[in-house]
PDB file of C-alpha atoms in Angstrom:
ATOM      1  CA  MET A1272     -48.078  -8.497  14.847  1.00 37.00           C
ATOM      2  CA  SER A1273     -49.540  -5.020  15.813  1.00 37.00           C
ATOM      3  CA  ASN A1274     -52.235  -3.776  14.336  1.00 42.00           C
ATOM      4  CA  ILE A1275     -51.681  -1.702  10.893  1.00 44.00           C
ATOM      5  CA  PHE A1276     -54.111   0.713   8.912  1.00 46.00           C
ATOM      6  CA  THR A1277     -54.459   0.737   5.279  1.00 53.00           C
ATOM      7  CA  SER A1278     -53.896   3.456   3.017  1.00 52.00           C
ATOM      8  CA  GLU A1279     -57.314   4.155   1.783  1.00 54.00           C
ATOM      9  CA  ASP A1280     -59.547   4.336   4.387  1.00 52.00           C
ATOM     10  CA  ARG A1281     -57.384   4.441   7.554  1.00 46.00           C
ATOM     11  CA  LYS A1282     -59.479   1.338   8.975  1.00 52.00           C
ATOM     12  CA  GLN A1283     -57.195  -0.453  11.532  1.00 49.00           C
ATOM     13  CA  TYR A1284     -56.761  -4.566  10.181  1.00 54.00           C
ATOM     14  CA  SER A1285     -54.600  -6.825  11.910  1.00 58.00           C
ATOM     15  CA  LEU A1286     -52.320  -9.273   9.198  1.00 61.00           C
ATOM     16  CA  SER A1287     -54.104 -12.474  10.672  1.00 67.00           C
ATOM     17  CA  GLU A1288     -57.564 -10.608   9.419  1.00 69.00           C
ATOM     18  CA  LEU A1289     -56.397 -11.458   5.704  1.00 69.00           C
ATOM     19  CA  GLU A1290     -57.205 -15.387   6.816  1.00 74.00           C
ATOM     20  CA  LYS A1291     -60.842 -14.738   5.455  1.00 76.00           C
ATOM     21  CA  TYR A1292     -60.234 -13.574   2.440  1.00 77.00           C
ATOM     22  CA  ASN A1293     -59.112 -14.786  -0.768  1.00 85.00           C
ATOM     23  CA  GLY A1294     -57.102 -11.424  -2.066  1.00 87.00           C
ATOM     24  CA  ILE A1295     -55.475  -8.184  -0.891  1.00 86.00           C
ATOM     25  CA  ASP A1296     -56.755  -5.318  -2.784  1.00 85.00           C
ATOM     26  CA  ASP A1297     -54.369  -2.289  -4.479  1.00 89.00           C
ATOM     27  CA  GLU A1298     -52.630  -0.708  -2.090  1.00 89.00           C
ATOM     28  CA  CYS A1299     -54.220  -2.106   1.302  1.00 86.00           C
ATOM     29  CA  PHE A1300     -50.796  -2.287   3.219  1.00 88.00           C
ATOM     30  CA  GLU A1301     -49.482   1.076   1.933  1.00 91.00           C
ATOM     31  CA  GLY A1302     -47.133   2.983   3.531  1.00 91.00           C
ATOM     32  CA  SER A1303     -47.240   0.835   6.856  1.00 88.00           C
ATOM     33  CA  THR A1304     -44.489   1.332   9.490  1.00 86.00           C
ATOM     34  CA  ASP A1305     -45.847  -1.554  11.432  1.00 83.00           C
ATOM     35  CA  LEU A1306     -44.890  -4.306   8.799  1.00 87.00           C
ATOM     36  CA  VAL A1307     -41.908  -5.950   9.567  1.00 90.00           C
ATOM     37  CA  GLU A1308     -42.304  -9.797   8.774  1.00 91.00           C
ATOM     38  CA  ILE A1309     -45.340 -11.226   6.619  1.00 89.00           C
ATOM     39  CA  ASN A1310     -46.256 -14.663   6.008  1.00 89.00           C
ATOM     40  CA  ILE A1311     -49.251 -14.330   3.752  1.00 90.00           C
ATOM     41  CA  PRO A1312     -52.080 -17.005   4.329  1.00 88.00           C
ATOM     42  CA  THR A1313     -53.114 -19.852   2.380  1.00 90.00           C
ATOM     43  CA  SER A1314     -56.184 -18.572   1.649  1.00 88.00           C
ATOM     44  CA  ILE A1315     -54.557 -15.721  -0.440  1.00 89.00           C
ATOM     45  CA  GLU A1316     -54.598 -15.781  -4.049  1.00 92.00           C
ATOM     46  CA  TRP A1317     -53.575 -12.885  -5.260  1.00 92.00           C
ATOM     47  CA  ILE A1318     -51.928  -9.629  -4.521  1.00 93.00           C
ATOM     48  CA  GLY A1319     -53.302  -6.100  -5.769  1.00 93.00           C
ATOM     49  CA  ASP A1320     -51.186  -3.314  -7.238  1.00 96.00           C
ATOM     50  CA  ASN A1321     -48.975  -1.258  -4.884  1.00 96.00           C
ATOM     51  CA  CYS A1322     -50.155  -3.708  -2.119  1.00 93.00           C
ATOM     52  CA  PHE A1323     -47.058  -3.033   0.165  1.00 94.00           C
ATOM     53  CA  LYS A1324     -45.344  -0.076  -1.329  1.00 96.00           C
ATOM     54  CA  GLU A1325     -43.345   1.996   0.551  1.00 96.00           C
ATOM     55  CA  CYS A1326     -43.399  -0.167   3.873  1.00 94.00           C
ATOM     56  CA  THR A1327     -40.209   0.863   4.775  1.00 96.00           C
ATOM     57  CA  ARG A1328     -39.655  -1.501   7.814  1.00 94.00           C
ATOM     58  CA  LEU A1329     -40.499  -4.784   5.992  1.00 95.00           C
ATOM     59  CA  THR A1330     -37.904  -6.887   6.138  1.00 96.00           C
ATOM     60  CA  CYS A1331     -39.153 -10.635   5.100  1.00 94.00           C
ATOM     61  CA  VAL A1332     -42.174 -11.900   3.378  1.00 95.00           C
ATOM     62  CA  ASN A1333     -43.286 -15.315   2.599  1.00 94.00           C
ATOM     63  CA  ILE A1334     -45.890 -15.949   0.091  1.00 96.00           C
ATOM     64  CA  PRO A1335     -47.894 -19.450  -0.107  1.00 95.00           C
ATOM     65  CA  THR A1336     -48.276 -21.287  -3.470  1.00 97.00           C
ATOM     66  CA  SER A1337     -51.921 -20.440  -2.973  1.00 96.00           C
ATOM     67  CA  VAL A1338     -50.985 -16.868  -4.580  1.00 96.00           C
ATOM     68  CA  THR A1339     -51.045 -16.891  -8.289  1.00 96.00           C
ATOM     69  CA  SER A1340     -50.639 -12.933  -8.766  1.00 95.00           C
ATOM     70  CA  ILE A1341     -48.729 -10.283  -7.507  1.00 96.00           C
ATOM     71  CA  GLY A1342     -49.481  -6.463  -8.968  1.00 96.00           C
ATOM     72  CA  ASN A1343     -47.633  -3.878 -10.231  1.00 98.00           C
ATOM     73  CA  GLY A1344     -45.230  -2.031  -7.465  1.00 98.00           C
ATOM     74  CA  CYS A1345     -46.128  -4.364  -4.889  1.00 98.00           C
ATOM     75  CA  PHE A1346     -42.845  -4.530  -2.811  1.00 98.00           C
ATOM     76  CA  LYS A1347     -41.802  -1.191  -4.432  1.00 98.00           C
ATOM     77  CA  GLY A1348     -40.010   1.124  -1.992  1.00 98.00           C
ATOM     78  CA  CYS A1349     -39.967  -1.338   0.562  1.00 98.00           C
ATOM     79  CA  SER A1350     -36.346  -0.208   1.309  1.00 98.00           C
ATOM     80  CA  SER A1351     -35.651  -3.048   4.538  1.00 98.00           C
ATOM     81  CA  LEU A1352     -36.601  -5.639   2.531  1.00 98.00           C
ATOM     82  CA  VAL A1353     -33.899  -8.297   2.431  1.00 97.00           C
ATOM     83  CA  THR A1354     -35.785 -11.733   2.128  1.00 94.00           C
ATOM     84  CA  ILE A1355     -38.685 -12.424  -0.075  1.00 95.00           C
ATOM     85  CA  ASN A1356     -39.921 -15.812  -1.242  1.00 93.00           C
ATOM     86  CA  ILE A1357     -41.910 -16.298  -4.468  1.00 94.00           C
ATOM     87  CA  PRO A1358     -43.304 -19.594  -5.309  1.00 96.00           C
ATOM     88  CA  THR A1359     -43.740 -21.469  -8.282  1.00 96.00           C
ATOM     89  CA  SER A1360     -47.461 -20.733  -8.375  1.00 97.00           C
ATOM     90  CA  ILE A1361     -46.171 -17.228 -10.051  1.00 96.00           C
ATOM     91  CA  SER A1362     -45.807 -16.649 -13.630  1.00 94.00           C
ATOM     92  CA  GLU A1363     -44.758 -13.258 -14.250  1.00 94.00           C
ATOM     93  CA  ILE A1364     -42.580 -10.475 -11.855  1.00 94.00           C
ATOM     94  CA  LYS A1365     -44.702  -7.359 -12.875  1.00 96.00           C
ATOM     95  CA  TYR A1366     -43.784  -3.030 -13.385  1.00 97.00           C
ATOM     96  CA  GLU A1367     -41.918  -1.937 -10.460  1.00 98.00           C
ATOM     97  CA  SER A1368     -42.487  -4.717  -8.099  1.00 97.00           C
ATOM     98  CA  LEU A1369     -39.288  -5.029  -6.637  1.00 97.00           C
ATOM     99  CA  SER A1370     -37.853  -1.241  -7.309  1.00 98.00           C
ATOM    100  CA  GLY A1371     -36.396   0.762  -4.757  1.00 98.00           C
ATOM    101  CA  CYS A1372     -35.685  -2.573  -2.552  1.00 98.00           C
ATOM    102  CA  THR A1373     -32.406  -1.330  -1.598  1.00 98.00           C
ATOM    103  CA  SER A1374     -31.739  -3.769   1.184  1.00 98.00           C
ATOM    104  CA  LEU A1375     -32.170  -7.258  -1.203  1.00 96.00           C
ATOM    105  CA  VAL A1376     -28.971  -8.865  -1.644  1.00 94.00           C
ATOM    106  CA  TYR A1377     -30.139 -11.885  -3.508  1.00 92.00           C
ATOM    107  CA  PHE A1378     -32.985 -12.846  -5.151  1.00 92.00           C
ATOM    108  CA  LYS A1379     -34.110 -16.521  -6.858  1.00 90.00           C
ATOM    109  CA  ILE A1380     -36.305 -16.391  -9.712  1.00 92.00           C
ATOM    110  CA  PRO A1381     -38.650 -19.591  -9.459  1.00 93.00           C
ATOM    111  CA  ILE A1382     -38.200 -21.738 -12.398  1.00 93.00           C
ATOM    112  CA  SER A1383     -41.967 -21.281 -13.063  1.00 94.00           C
ATOM    113  CA  ILE A1384     -41.147 -17.147 -13.872  1.00 93.00           C
ATOM    114  CA  THR A1385     -41.701 -16.471 -17.700  1.00 93.00           C
ATOM    115  CA  SER A1386     -41.726 -12.731 -17.691  1.00 93.00           C
ATOM    116  CA  ILE A1387     -40.225 -10.343 -15.757  1.00 93.00           C
ATOM    117  CA  GLU A1388     -41.334  -6.791 -16.831  1.00 94.00           C
ATOM    118  CA  ASN A1389     -39.371  -3.327 -16.557  1.00 95.00           C
ATOM    119  CA  GLY A1390     -38.290  -1.607 -13.934  1.00 96.00           C
ATOM    120  CA  CYS A1391     -38.593  -4.467 -11.154  1.00 94.00           C
ATOM    121  CA  PHE A1392     -35.070  -4.201 -10.109  1.00 94.00           C
ATOM    122  CA  LYS A1393     -34.940  -0.174 -10.433  1.00 96.00           C
ATOM    123  CA  ASN A1394     -32.804   1.440  -7.523  1.00 97.00           C
ATOM    124  CA  CYS A1395     -31.855  -2.165  -5.751  1.00 96.00           C
ATOM    125  CA  PHE A1396     -28.402  -0.881  -5.177  1.00 95.00           C
ATOM    126  CA  LYS A1397     -27.513  -3.829  -3.130  1.00 96.00           C
ATOM    127  CA  LEU A1398     -28.691  -6.616  -5.337  1.00 93.00           C
ATOM    128  CA  LYS A1399     -25.573  -8.694  -6.501  1.00 92.00           C
ATOM    129  CA  LYS A1400     -26.967 -11.973  -7.288  1.00 88.00           C
ATOM    130  CA  ILE A1401     -29.803 -12.977  -9.299  1.00 87.00           C
ATOM    131  CA  ASN A1402     -30.393 -16.165 -10.266  1.00 84.00           C
ATOM    132  CA  ILE A1403     -32.517 -16.591 -13.778  1.00 84.00           C
ATOM    133  CA  PRO A1404     -33.735 -19.620 -14.670  1.00 86.00           C
ATOM    134  CA  THR A1405     -33.757 -20.259 -18.658  1.00 86.00           C
ATOM    135  CA  SER A1406     -37.830 -20.474 -18.397  1.00 83.00           C
ATOM    136  CA  ILE A1407     -37.121 -16.864 -18.884  1.00 86.00           C
ATOM    137  CA  LYS A1408     -38.537 -15.600 -21.862  1.00 80.00           C
ATOM    138  CA  ASN A1409     -39.362 -11.848 -21.596  1.00 74.00           C
ATOM    139  CA  TRP A1410     -37.265  -9.088 -19.497  1.00 75.00           C
TER     140      TRP A1410
END
């Protein structure tokens, strides 16, 4: 993985540097065109709002069970995203989390999810199949 810049301070980081943190702040990688595949380190417990928003080259995201919260709009506008693995440690899919993921065809919702907020799959035009477990109480 090449180095990337955060949208806030344009400071250069590599994704491997995340291993020394327990969370990824709001808008941290927003708009990065260097990200193609992300394997979130197991040290990460939360991912902030709009963290990977508009990362248009991002195709695959693997999130470990150490992550218990994914922020609003986290992957919004990731137009190349094809694969995202949401762990069973997550209980809700927040507002517009996957909105505009126009390459997403299939999404499996873990049984741990009890709530899907508004606009989660808005403008996911290629989405053909969503497995919705009976655990969903609000959507």
